GROMACS .gro file of C-alpha atoms in nm:
model
  122
    1UNK     CA    1   2.863   1.028  -0.299
    2UNK     CA    2   2.847   1.102  -0.687
    3UNK     CA    3   2.593   1.223  -0.897
    4UNK     CA    4   2.506   0.872  -1.005
    5UNK     CA    5   2.437   0.764  -0.631
    6UNK     CA    6   2.071   0.771  -0.572
    7UNK     CA    7   1.956   0.812  -0.195
    8UNK     CA    8   1.680   0.584  -0.128
    9UNK     CA    9   1.466   0.495   0.187
   10UNK     CA   10   1.717   0.223   0.250
   11UNK     CA   11   2.060   0.394   0.180
   12UNK     CA   12   2.253   0.367   0.489
   13UNK     CA   13   2.341   0.727   0.608
   14UNK     CA   14   2.644   0.834   0.823
   15UNK     CA   15   2.364   0.948   1.076
   16UNK     CA   16   2.238   0.603   1.111
   17UNK     CA   17   2.270   0.396   1.408
   18UNK     CA   18   2.370   0.035   1.397
   19UNK     CA   19   2.014  -0.063   1.432
   20UNK     CA   20   1.868   0.158   1.172
   21UNK     CA   21   2.172   0.052   0.947
   22UNK     CA   22   2.034  -0.308   0.991
   23UNK     CA   23   1.706  -0.246   0.963
   24UNK     CA   24   1.765  -0.104   0.616
   25UNK     CA   25   2.031  -0.372   0.507
   26UNK     CA   26   1.762  -0.634   0.576
   27UNK     CA   27   1.463  -0.455   0.408
   28UNK     CA   28   1.679  -0.384   0.077
   29UNK     CA   29   1.825  -0.726   0.063
   30UNK     CA   30   1.578  -0.973   0.174
   31UNK     CA   31   1.207  -0.822   0.232
   32UNK     CA   32   1.185  -0.582  -0.049
   33UNK     CA   33   1.306  -0.811  -0.327
   34UNK     CA   34   1.020  -1.064  -0.183
   35UNK     CA   35   0.747  -0.780  -0.168
   36UNK     CA   36   0.844  -0.678  -0.525
   37UNK     CA   37   0.789  -1.013  -0.681
   38UNK     CA   38   0.421  -1.009  -0.559
   39UNK     CA   39   0.393  -0.667  -0.742
   40UNK     CA   40   0.419  -0.422  -0.449
   41UNK     CA   41   0.695  -0.237  -0.252
   42UNK     CA   42   0.790  -0.170   0.110
   43UNK     CA   43   0.938   0.163   0.239
   44UNK     CA   44   1.139   0.219   0.558
   45UNK     CA   45   0.976   0.531   0.737
   46UNK     CA   46   1.171   0.533   1.068
   47UNK     CA   47   1.249   0.341   1.366
   48UNK     CA   48   1.108   0.444   1.727
   49UNK     CA   49   1.416   0.355   1.936
   50UNK     CA   50   1.233   0.384   2.266
   51UNK     CA   51   0.956   0.161   2.164
   52UNK     CA   52   1.167  -0.068   1.926
   53UNK     CA   53   0.878  -0.014   1.657
   54UNK     CA   54   0.979  -0.029   1.295
   55UNK     CA   55   0.768   0.225   1.056
   56UNK     CA   56   0.696   0.091   0.718
   57UNK     CA   57   0.481   0.176   0.426
   58UNK     CA   58   0.362  -0.052   0.177
   59UNK     CA   59   0.305   0.052  -0.181
   60UNK     CA   60   0.183  -0.094  -0.531
   61UNK     CA   61  -0.038  -0.402  -0.520
   62UNK     CA   62   0.029  -0.425  -0.137
   63UNK     CA   63  -0.104  -0.091  -0.082
   64UNK     CA   64  -0.469  -0.139   0.091
   65UNK     CA   65  -0.463  -0.523   0.027
   66UNK     CA   66  -0.643  -0.699   0.296
   67UNK     CA   67  -0.360  -0.967   0.335
   68UNK     CA   68  -0.086  -0.703   0.377
   69UNK     CA   69  -0.148  -0.689   0.748
   70UNK     CA   70  -0.090  -1.053   0.751
   71UNK     CA   71   0.233  -1.035   0.546
   72UNK     CA   72   0.358  -0.749   0.758
   73UNK     CA   73   0.321  -0.936   1.097
   74UNK     CA   74   0.376  -1.298   0.953
   75UNK     CA   75   0.665  -1.202   0.729
   76UNK     CA   76   0.809  -0.874   0.761
   77UNK     CA   77   0.764  -0.835   1.149
   78UNK     CA   78   0.921  -1.202   1.237
   79UNK     CA   79   1.212  -1.147   0.999
   80UNK     CA   80   1.309  -0.820   1.156
   81UNK     CA   81   1.261  -0.935   1.518
   82UNK     CA   82   1.476  -1.261   1.459
   83UNK     CA   83   1.781  -1.074   1.297
   84UNK     CA   84   1.755  -0.772   1.517
   85UNK     CA   85   1.684  -0.814   1.892
   86UNK     CA   86   1.618  -0.440   1.928
   87UNK     CA   87   1.281  -0.462   1.712
   88UNK     CA   88   1.011  -0.548   1.906
   89UNK     CA   89   0.752  -0.494   1.632
   90UNK     CA   90   0.636  -0.292   1.320
   91UNK     CA   91   0.387  -0.010   1.256
   92UNK     CA   92   0.239   0.026   0.906
   93UNK     CA   93   0.229   0.391   0.791
   94UNK     CA   94  -0.079   0.410   0.548
   95UNK     CA   95  -0.142   0.664   0.261
   96UNK     CA   96  -0.482   0.753   0.239
   97UNK     CA   97  -0.431   0.814  -0.144
   98UNK     CA   98  -0.290   0.475  -0.195
   99UNK     CA   99  -0.580   0.302  -0.010
  100UNK     CA  100  -0.827   0.527  -0.202
  101UNK     CA  101  -0.682   0.409  -0.537
  102UNK     CA  102  -0.668   0.035  -0.439
  103UNK     CA  103  -1.073   0.083  -0.302
  104UNK     CA  104  -1.159   0.229  -0.630
  105UNK     CA  105  -1.022  -0.038  -0.837
  106UNK     CA  106  -1.168  -0.307  -0.621
  107UNK     CA  107  -1.511  -0.151  -0.651
  108UNK     CA  108  -1.484  -0.127  -1.037
  109UNK     CA  109  -1.374  -0.497  -1.043
  110UNK     CA  110  -1.670  -0.578  -0.836
  111UNK     CA  111  -1.921  -0.378  -1.027
  112UNK     CA  112  -1.791  -0.538  -1.346
  113UNK     CA  113  -1.839  -0.902  -1.212
  114UNK     CA  114  -2.219  -0.792  -1.099
  115UNK     CA  115  -2.285  -0.692  -1.444
  116UNK     CA  116  -2.128  -0.997  -1.577
  117UNK     CA  117  -2.391  -1.187  -1.364
  118UNK     CA  118  -2.656  -0.995  -1.467
  119UNK     CA  119  -2.715  -0.787  -1.158
  120UNK     CA  120  -2.782  -0.414  -1.224
  121UNK     CA  121  -2.594  -0.142  -1.057
  122UNK     CA  122  -2.786   0.078  -0.822
   0.00000   0.00000   0.00000
């Protein structure tokens, strides 16, 4: 590796086994671009070989979004399980700070809508 090479969550390392390398490649080439198109991002946080569970974390507009669990189950999990038979499911790793930021933003948006409708804040 050179100084210009950057190690990311999906960089395939010499210590990664074949399954982890395939997961990282699929995340980097197929899944992450689709998630980024929606203003979010997705990060690989590990693979539990015994259970076949891929650990992922959503960020950006996807973090804390109510539809993110549907995206993970119907999109990401199905794709990983289709291409990589060792994958039996996914588990979302949640960063409490991301959720807090999203919740505060949603609350402020709701308050603004209520004020615009003439409903006073409590």
